[in-house]
XYZ file of C-alpha atoms in Angstrom:
562
model
C 27.365 -2.472 33.091
C 27.972 -5.485 30.245
C 24.104 -5.636 30.692
C 23.471 -2.051 29.995
C 25.847 -1.604 26.742
C 23.424 -4.948 25.193
C 20.732 -2.906 26.145
C 21.335 0.016 24.176
C 23.101 -2.116 21.180
C 19.686 -3.851 20.558
C 17.886 -0.478 21.497
C 20.182 0.844 18.588
C 19.452 -1.869 16.152
C 14.763 -1.774 16.299
C 15.402 2.144 16.357
C 17.643 2.426 12.969
C 15.983 -0.516 11.871
C 11.638 1.370 12.411
C 13.439 4.329 10.700
C 14.337 2.948 7.844
C 11.211 0.944 7.185
C 9.082 4.567 7.760
C 11.826 5.604 4.666
C 11.205 2.299 2.412
C 7.558 2.063 2.916
C 7.116 4.552 0.117
C 9.509 2.979 -2.161
C 8.256 0.082 -4.943
C 8.465 -2.877 -3.558
C 9.560 -6.082 -5.832
C 8.498 -9.836 -5.365
C 10.697 -12.538 -5.710
C 9.503 -16.313 -5.658
C 12.314 -18.968 -4.733
C 11.761 -22.111 -5.714
C 13.696 -23.375 -2.091
C 14.449 -21.523 1.211
C 17.506 -19.097 1.094
C 19.923 -18.676 3.679
C 20.296 -15.125 5.330
C 20.747 -14.047 8.434
C 17.292 -11.628 9.854
C 19.380 -8.936 11.393
C 20.277 -8.035 7.670
C 17.357 -9.953 6.113
C 14.203 -9.737 8.246
C 11.794 -12.958 7.986
C 8.055 -13.369 8.300
C 6.979 -16.989 8.985
C 3.407 -18.096 8.333
C 1.340 -20.915 8.974
C -1.558 -22.993 10.459
C -0.267 -23.820 13.906
C -0.868 -27.901 12.945
C 1.126 -27.197 9.805
C 4.227 -25.035 12.233
C 3.838 -28.132 14.509
C 5.214 -30.506 12.131
C 8.395 -28.337 11.073
C 11.952 -28.970 12.424
C 14.227 -26.147 13.486
C 16.886 -27.691 10.860
C 14.250 -27.234 8.335
C 14.151 -23.618 8.480
C 17.849 -22.930 9.937
C 18.479 -21.628 6.606
C 16.348 -18.522 7.826
C 17.000 -17.666 11.628
C 20.182 -18.826 12.479
C 22.362 -17.407 13.941
C 20.123 -15.190 15.802
C 17.457 -18.117 16.377
C 18.054 -20.801 18.481
C 16.072 -24.486 18.574
C 15.178 -23.651 21.849
C 13.981 -20.538 21.341
C 12.097 -21.304 18.181
C 10.317 -24.475 20.199
C 9.978 -22.003 22.690
C 7.983 -19.766 20.906
C 6.298 -21.952 18.899
C 4.375 -23.365 22.162
C 3.325 -19.952 22.594
C 1.448 -19.291 19.465
C -2.114 -19.866 20.147
C -4.582 -18.435 17.464
C -7.336 -15.780 18.036
C -7.982 -15.853 15.207
C -4.519 -15.176 14.354
C -1.450 -14.609 16.685
C 1.995 -14.051 16.143
C 5.205 -14.615 18.307
C 8.998 -12.575 18.204
C 11.597 -15.460 16.973
C 14.386 -12.371 17.137
C 13.341 -9.002 18.243
C 10.871 -7.115 15.600
C 12.839 -9.266 12.937
C 12.238 -12.996 13.035
C 8.524 -13.379 13.428
C 6.437 -16.287 13.571
C 2.418 -16.286 12.497
C 0.057 -18.715 12.862
C -3.458 -18.647 10.933
C -7.118 -19.217 11.431
C -7.478 -22.323 13.094
C -10.555 -23.050 10.802
C -11.945 -22.157 7.725
C -15.695 -22.648 6.633
C -17.271 -24.707 3.203
C -17.532 -20.535 2.542
C -14.250 -19.527 2.710
C -10.834 -20.420 1.212
C -8.944 -23.302 3.330
C -5.646 -21.016 2.579
C -6.914 -18.363 4.998
C -5.598 -16.011 2.066
C -7.442 -12.734 3.305
C -5.636 -13.448 6.866
C -1.967 -14.270 5.031
C -2.764 -10.520 3.739
C -3.121 -9.183 6.646
C -0.439 -10.152 8.440
C 1.427 -9.753 5.520
C 0.853 -5.581 5.467
C 0.237 -5.818 9.399
C 4.474 -7.229 9.667
C 6.554 -6.811 6.893
C 9.073 -4.004 7.722
C 9.487 -2.959 4.377
C 13.723 -2.880 4.394
C 15.629 -3.105 1.684
C 15.021 -6.963 1.719
C 13.426 -9.642 3.717
C 11.613 -12.505 3.053
C 8.118 -14.523 3.832
C 7.956 -17.520 4.357
C 4.612 -19.407 3.956
C 3.854 -22.733 4.786
C 0.912 -24.842 3.097
C -0.113 -27.519 1.866
C 0.857 -28.719 -2.443
C -3.286 -27.052 -3.299
C -3.194 -23.825 -0.979
C -0.087 -22.533 -2.434
C -1.287 -20.823 -5.460
C -3.846 -18.562 -3.015
C -1.402 -18.033 -0.197
C 1.281 -16.944 -3.122
C -1.576 -14.453 -4.472
C -2.822 -13.134 -0.880
C 1.484 -12.058 -0.339
C 1.371 -10.414 -4.204
C -1.952 -8.522 -2.839
C -0.246 -6.260 0.285
C 1.769 -4.945 -2.155
C -0.066 -2.080 -4.310
C 1.912 -0.583 -6.455
C 0.378 2.883 -7.494
C 1.733 5.949 -4.707
C 1.569 9.456 -5.403
C 3.310 9.991 -1.666
C 6.306 12.161 -1.738
C 9.195 12.339 0.341
C 10.419 15.637 2.841
C 11.839 17.415 -0.344
C 8.582 16.777 -2.478
C 10.250 13.923 -4.620
C 7.824 11.087 -5.917
C 8.922 7.847 -4.377
C 7.358 5.944 -6.913
C 4.918 6.989 -10.033
C 1.822 6.312 -11.420
C 2.621 4.013 -13.515
C 5.119 1.983 -11.477
C 6.443 -0.465 -13.287
C 6.735 -4.019 -12.209
C 8.580 -6.972 -14.614
C 9.560 -6.705 -17.527
C 8.574 -2.679 -17.353
C 11.516 -0.289 -18.107
C 12.616 2.051 -15.269
C 14.622 4.543 -14.944
C 17.646 4.360 -12.633
C 16.835 6.282 -9.999
C 13.788 4.715 -9.332
C 15.502 1.325 -9.786
C 18.001 1.873 -6.514
C 14.900 2.889 -4.405
C 13.041 -0.316 -4.869
C 13.081 -2.865 -1.858
C 12.704 -6.721 -2.404
C 10.518 -9.349 -0.444
C 11.423 -12.907 -1.205
C 8.841 -15.458 -0.871
C 9.154 -19.015 -0.260
C 7.412 -22.215 0.616
C 7.445 -25.060 2.938
C 4.686 -27.212 1.117
C 3.355 -30.025 2.669
C 1.946 -32.658 0.846
C -1.239 -35.665 1.733
C 0.415 -37.135 4.017
C 1.438 -34.759 6.482
C 5.075 -34.421 5.275
C 7.297 -31.821 4.123
C 8.240 -32.102 0.668
C 11.791 -31.549 -0.095
C 11.591 -30.573 -4.103
C 12.169 -27.587 -4.839
C 9.268 -25.312 -6.814
C 9.509 -25.796 -10.794
C 10.233 -23.526 -13.120
C 7.191 -23.908 -14.711
C 5.374 -23.437 -10.872
C 7.683 -20.469 -10.546
C 6.718 -19.058 -14.020
C 3.303 -19.048 -13.762
C 3.095 -17.506 -10.078
C 5.390 -14.674 -11.328
C 2.458 -13.969 -14.382
C 0.332 -13.794 -12.147
C 1.675 -11.693 -9.503
C 2.275 -9.677 -12.444
C -1.515 -9.961 -13.349
C -2.715 -8.725 -9.586
C -0.513 -5.993 -9.288
C -1.277 -4.410 -12.258
C -4.951 -4.611 -12.122
C -4.851 -3.392 -8.276
C -2.980 -0.146 -9.831
C -5.196 0.300 -12.606
C -7.796 0.372 -9.831
C -6.102 2.482 -7.891
C -4.877 4.893 -10.145
C -7.482 8.495 -10.207
C -8.916 9.295 -13.909
C -7.149 12.611 -14.385
C -4.221 9.833 -14.205
C -6.526 6.262 -15.765
C -9.303 7.926 -18.080
C -10.363 5.988 -21.214
C -6.583 7.132 -23.394
C -4.596 5.880 -20.552
C -7.173 2.410 -20.258
C -6.196 1.935 -23.949
C -2.733 2.829 -23.446
C -1.946 -0.193 -21.146
C -3.816 -2.263 -23.313
C -1.448 -1.598 -26.031
C 1.723 -2.034 -24.068
C 0.277 -5.247 -22.846
C -0.926 -6.316 -26.514
C 2.556 -5.078 -27.807
C 4.616 -7.609 -24.818
C 1.857 -10.082 -25.474
C 2.658 -9.748 -29.770
C -1.232 -9.221 -30.198
C -2.542 -6.460 -32.023
C -6.060 -5.123 -30.232
C -8.608 -4.190 -31.829
C -10.561 -0.347 -31.227
C -13.767 1.230 -32.086
C -14.331 4.598 -30.631
C -16.436 7.834 -30.399
C -18.852 8.080 -32.901
C -17.272 4.901 -34.862
C -19.367 2.938 -31.915
C -23.132 4.914 -32.719
C -22.346 4.098 -36.582
C -21.704 0.555 -35.677
C -24.708 0.165 -33.088
C -22.992 0.377 -29.118
C -25.391 2.233 -28.241
C -24.800 0.770 -24.649
C -21.084 2.148 -24.776
C -21.251 5.250 -26.266
C -24.619 6.659 -24.840
C -22.731 6.174 -21.627
C -20.007 7.729 -22.145
C -20.794 10.510 -25.794
C -20.609 13.429 -22.803
C -16.855 12.680 -21.380
C -13.860 15.011 -23.046
C -12.820 11.417 -23.501
C -15.024 9.314 -25.709
C -16.083 5.868 -25.059
C -14.209 3.096 -26.443
C -14.310 -1.112 -27.355
C -11.398 -2.723 -26.946
C -10.454 -6.398 -28.371
C -7.431 -8.640 -27.413
C -7.588 -11.698 -29.261
C -5.382 -14.897 -28.373
C -6.113 -17.826 -31.087
C -4.213 -20.581 -30.863
C -3.838 -22.972 -33.596
C -5.772 -26.317 -32.482
C -8.516 -24.747 -30.024
C -11.187 -26.251 -29.823
C -12.502 -23.838 -27.262
C -13.787 -19.811 -27.749
C -13.488 -18.137 -24.395
C -14.309 -14.448 -23.572
C -14.305 -12.518 -21.224
C -16.297 -8.800 -20.379
C -15.120 -6.278 -18.696
C -16.714 -3.511 -17.272
C -14.084 0.003 -17.595
C -16.365 2.593 -16.451
C -13.050 4.873 -15.534
C -15.446 7.456 -13.583
C -19.147 6.512 -12.474
C -20.603 10.361 -11.204
C -23.897 8.861 -12.142
C -24.277 10.731 -14.974
C -27.415 13.057 -14.464
C -28.935 10.601 -11.936
C -25.554 12.155 -10.182
C -23.905 10.818 -7.080
C -24.166 12.594 -3.441
C -21.171 13.425 -2.556
C -20.436 10.874 0.116
C -21.200 8.215 -2.410
C -19.255 9.765 -5.416
C -15.517 9.224 -3.924
C -13.644 5.900 -4.627
C -15.830 5.732 -8.389
C -12.490 5.564 -10.281
C -12.465 1.515 -8.851
C -15.973 1.255 -11.409
C -12.796 -0.014 -14.124
C -12.411 -2.865 -11.348
C -14.038 -5.481 -13.908
C -12.017 -4.002 -17.121
C -8.729 -4.408 -15.181
C -9.182 -7.806 -13.670
C -10.003 -8.491 -17.207
C -7.336 -7.373 -18.875
C -4.209 -8.892 -15.607
C -6.241 -12.496 -16.122
C -5.591 -12.224 -20.088
C -2.199 -10.837 -19.854
C -1.267 -13.746 -17.480
C -3.622 -16.304 -18.961
C -1.326 -16.176 -22.781
C 1.996 -16.571 -20.462
C 0.601 -19.606 -18.583
C -0.006 -21.287 -22.372
C -3.279 -20.702 -22.732
C -4.407 -23.401 -25.096
C -7.914 -22.642 -26.654
C -9.382 -19.389 -28.000
C -9.504 -16.136 -25.729
C -10.801 -12.965 -26.052
C -11.010 -10.146 -23.585
C -13.305 -7.302 -24.458
C -12.977 -4.113 -22.357
C -15.858 -2.122 -22.338
C -14.308 1.542 -21.690
C -16.269 4.600 -21.153
C -16.681 7.495 -18.030
C -20.199 8.631 -16.682
C -20.080 12.040 -17.677
C -22.374 15.079 -16.655
C -22.484 17.165 -19.754
C -24.592 19.335 -22.318
C -24.351 16.019 -24.087
C -25.038 13.078 -21.227
C -27.558 10.769 -21.871
C -31.242 11.852 -19.975
C -34.007 9.753 -18.261
C -36.330 8.867 -20.657
C -33.702 8.496 -23.793
C -34.152 5.694 -25.320
C -31.001 4.343 -26.667
C -30.404 0.886 -29.126
C -28.131 -1.560 -27.884
C -25.646 -3.856 -30.279
C -28.211 -6.723 -30.019
C -31.332 -4.304 -31.571
C -32.734 -4.758 -28.265
C -34.254 -1.250 -27.143
C -33.779 0.076 -23.649
C -35.573 3.084 -22.073
C -33.270 4.890 -19.661
C -34.590 5.527 -16.375
C -31.733 5.490 -14.327
C -28.673 6.849 -15.621
C -26.659 5.459 -12.529
C -27.103 1.840 -14.182
C -24.931 1.955 -16.681
C -23.001 -0.455 -16.746
C -25.068 -3.127 -17.475
C -25.367 -1.204 -20.454
C -22.008 -1.660 -21.949
C -21.776 -5.213 -20.608
C -24.898 -5.443 -22.591
C -22.878 -3.960 -25.361
C -19.325 -6.096 -25.033
C -21.219 -9.411 -24.142
C -23.724 -9.215 -27.267
C -20.457 -9.023 -29.512
C -18.888 -11.815 -27.724
C -21.627 -14.096 -29.638
C -22.452 -11.973 -32.722
C -18.810 -11.529 -33.680
C -16.478 -13.602 -32.102
C -19.103 -16.947 -31.603
C -17.594 -17.649 -27.825
C -19.739 -20.522 -26.318
C -17.782 -19.834 -22.865
C -18.547 -16.063 -21.790
C -17.541 -14.234 -18.648
C -18.313 -10.723 -17.626
C -17.677 -9.320 -14.925
C -17.813 -5.794 -13.459
C -18.260 -3.540 -10.334
C -21.740 -3.197 -11.037
C -23.727 -2.969 -7.777
C -23.692 -1.555 -4.314
C -26.646 -4.578 -3.626
C -23.781 -6.496 -4.218
C -21.819 -5.918 -0.803
C -25.196 -6.666 1.037
C -26.139 -9.958 -0.505
C -22.504 -11.377 -0.674
C -20.541 -8.828 1.578
C -17.580 -7.254 1.177
C -14.893 -10.308 0.460
C -16.991 -12.657 -1.750
C -17.589 -11.752 -4.896
C -21.812 -12.666 -6.479
C -21.716 -15.183 -9.377
C -24.138 -15.330 -11.168
C -25.048 -17.982 -14.431
C -27.301 -19.683 -16.752
C -24.997 -23.144 -15.944
C -25.476 -24.652 -12.627
C -22.573 -26.769 -13.422
C -20.227 -23.554 -13.835
C -21.757 -22.129 -10.657
C -19.960 -24.961 -9.302
C -16.668 -24.580 -10.646
C -17.160 -20.922 -10.162
C -17.385 -21.174 -6.333
C -14.724 -24.299 -6.226
C -12.519 -21.264 -8.257
C -13.303 -19.346 -5.550
C -12.055 -20.873 -2.932
C -8.946 -22.300 -4.826
C -7.581 -18.945 -5.759
C -8.890 -17.068 -3.189
C -10.831 -14.807 -4.802
C -14.473 -15.822 -2.812
C -17.526 -15.496 -4.513
C -21.378 -16.787 -3.552
C -24.212 -17.174 -5.749
C -26.927 -15.328 -6.336
C -30.352 -15.877 -7.836
C -30.591 -16.941 -11.434
C -34.403 -17.103 -12.022
C -35.517 -14.705 -15.073
C -39.079 -15.890 -15.740
C -39.776 -14.106 -11.955
C -36.843 -11.238 -11.944
C -36.904 -10.117 -15.422
C -40.115 -8.253 -15.160
C -38.778 -5.794 -13.361
C -37.261 -3.573 -16.641
C -41.215 -3.550 -18.280
C -41.220 -0.659 -20.390
C -44.997 1.020 -21.647
C -42.901 2.052 -24.829
C -39.409 0.025 -25.192
C -37.954 -3.396 -25.336
C -37.061 -3.031 -21.436
C -36.327 -0.190 -19.133
C -32.439 -0.211 -17.321
C -33.301 0.166 -14.006
C -35.548 -2.165 -11.493
C -39.400 -1.340 -10.851
C -38.604 -2.474 -7.341
C -34.975 -1.992 -5.466
C -35.786 -4.883 -3.168
C -35.819 -7.145 -5.517
C -32.863 -9.198 -5.714
C -31.451 -5.938 -7.289
C -27.504 -7.797 -8.594
C -29.444 -10.636 -9.776
C -31.893 -8.677 -11.487
C -29.370 -6.304 -12.522
C -26.868 -9.329 -14.559
C -30.084 -10.544 -15.960
C -30.106 -7.363 -17.645
C -26.932 -8.234 -19.420
C -27.921 -11.700 -20.364
C -31.049 -10.794 -21.723
C -29.453 -8.450 -24.375
C -27.405 -11.845 -24.947
C -30.601 -13.941 -25.418
C -31.969 -16.133 -21.924
C -32.094 -19.142 -25.480
C -28.230 -18.425 -25.597
C -27.138 -22.474 -25.937
C -23.415 -21.322 -24.092
C -22.538 -21.005 -21.116
C -22.727 -17.232 -19.668
C -21.368 -16.220 -16.186
C -21.531 -13.116 -14.646
C -19.437 -11.871 -11.428
C -20.276 -8.760 -9.660
C -17.281 -7.665 -7.763
C -18.325 -4.193 -6.255
C -16.906 -4.651 -3.120
C -14.595 -7.025 -2.797
C -12.685 -4.961 -5.835
C -11.199 -3.125 -2.691
C -10.051 -2.849 0.646
C -10.165 0.110 3.002
C -9.478 2.545 0.042
C -6.478 0.119 -1.425
C -7.762 -2.383 -4.670
C -6.991 -5.876 -3.840
C -6.568 -6.814 -7.796
C -9.463 -9.060 -6.984
C -9.974 -10.883 -10.498
C -6.821 -12.588 -11.780
C -6.125 -15.157 -9.220
C -10.511 -16.271 -10.233
C -10.192 -16.486 -13.680
C -6.583 -17.990 -13.798
C -7.957 -20.949 -11.962
C -11.152 -21.132 -13.095
C -10.042 -21.945 -16.211
C -6.933 -23.347 -15.153
C -7.270 -26.562 -17.762
C -7.291 -24.207 -20.534
C -3.793 -23.889 -19.659
C -0.308 -25.506 -20.085
C 0.488 -24.771 -16.557
C 0.344 -27.413 -13.878
C 0.874 -25.777 -11.377
C -2.973 -24.203 -12.403
C -4.632 -27.239 -13.898
C -3.917 -28.689 -9.988
C -6.588 -26.264 -8.819
C -8.691 -25.880 -11.992
C -12.013 -27.315 -10.559
C -13.600 -30.802 -11.323
C -15.922 -31.466 -13.319
C -17.695 -33.005 -10.994
C -21.698 -32.366 -10.764
C -24.043 -29.276 -9.256
C -24.719 -30.014 -5.853
C -28.841 -30.093 -6.541
C -28.179 -32.784 -8.839
C -26.727 -34.978 -6.170
C -29.602 -33.989 -3.685
C -32.058 -35.000 -5.537
C -30.556 -38.242 -6.667
C -29.859 -38.972 -3.185
């Protein structure tokens, strides 16, 4: 009889937990990073422990007891650990469904991140319970701490228009994140995920020192940058048009004590921005070029980040098909990532001049829409014959990078864009494509991708063989290639570089992230962690400096010498 009563009690607990989870999953989630493991009862605050099996095997029960007792004994912990056989991942319950241990894939190839970031995100999405408060414990090496933390963050997107049974919206369109104001009703409907670490040092020992305030600040600001980026990308155009995007820029600028420069509508045409103006002139909300500038004393370099911000892409008069158009709200993913990364970089003490350039437009169909055969003069002064109005991103980026060179005198220019569907074919759905005039920075970018979890793969940079695809009989160039079978993603990037000039003496980096910008129907916040890592040595953050790319020689130079 006592056994039956116990079984009934456990069944009630599981049912109550599941019911609460279903209710709270519609609510906003706060992500908090703790310096060390806090004490909590898993029956009240569920816990998910994630790590590589070789790291989990290093743990002693005492090191996790604060998260497991009094529900889990050392014997149960050891038995559960012995049951883990990741293929590629595996999980085991330590106590009902409220204390779980999960093992990451055993191997990571040279083109993957050693943090196994994508597996972490999947495990967190599938196994957190979304109750009022719970914990995710990451067992990892210090070099993977940043990427592992970012992987957890990606599992909790902000934007939702789901309603409760009474039609009440649990989460507003512009769901607040740390630092934003919230009303009392929404504040009371937020659940908390505590992210904590057990850090393994290079010798395979458990570090006892807690995370520093500097590290916690870096993780906090990066979290906000990633979630802000994902929120903007997830929002439909009726809630995130050019006006709304500018409002988001202005709000962050105010926090950073900066004043954005905004060039809009007819002023774009008057000042020669024929690319941005031509793409956006048919939309009800006029296009814009917006610039944020962080210029600290003692700066040695000038870095410009240029983002494609097509808030919706119908394809223009070269209109997309009915199955190809849904999801085009994500075509502002590059500009969104630039905004999130710029915010976090400034908050982490960026030491050099940093400019964020947002090329914002809606590619619409209307009486004023650009026609195929029209010729536009871009900010570079070069003329472009339009042969495909759906190849619009390169037009706005060309104006942006040219402005970065001519007006801002940047010696490092990086543009980021959801530029080509061919990117997914060339480098897949997890790796963005990187195209650059610098082999050294190509190597750095690949390193940064592996360190951050925002993976990259190189594509061909060969303008002397590929730029002829844009030949025009009546203008300097066309905007779309003659042969769509000839390295489309590379050619699209070369169009942008042509307006900067192939003899540009500085560093130009192009990141096409059309596919990794989302996973399924949700945005990933791709690009923020990548940029913070790539330029980590330009910040005062010790965490970002520790994972920033080294100045090692590019692969081909080492190969030739050997």
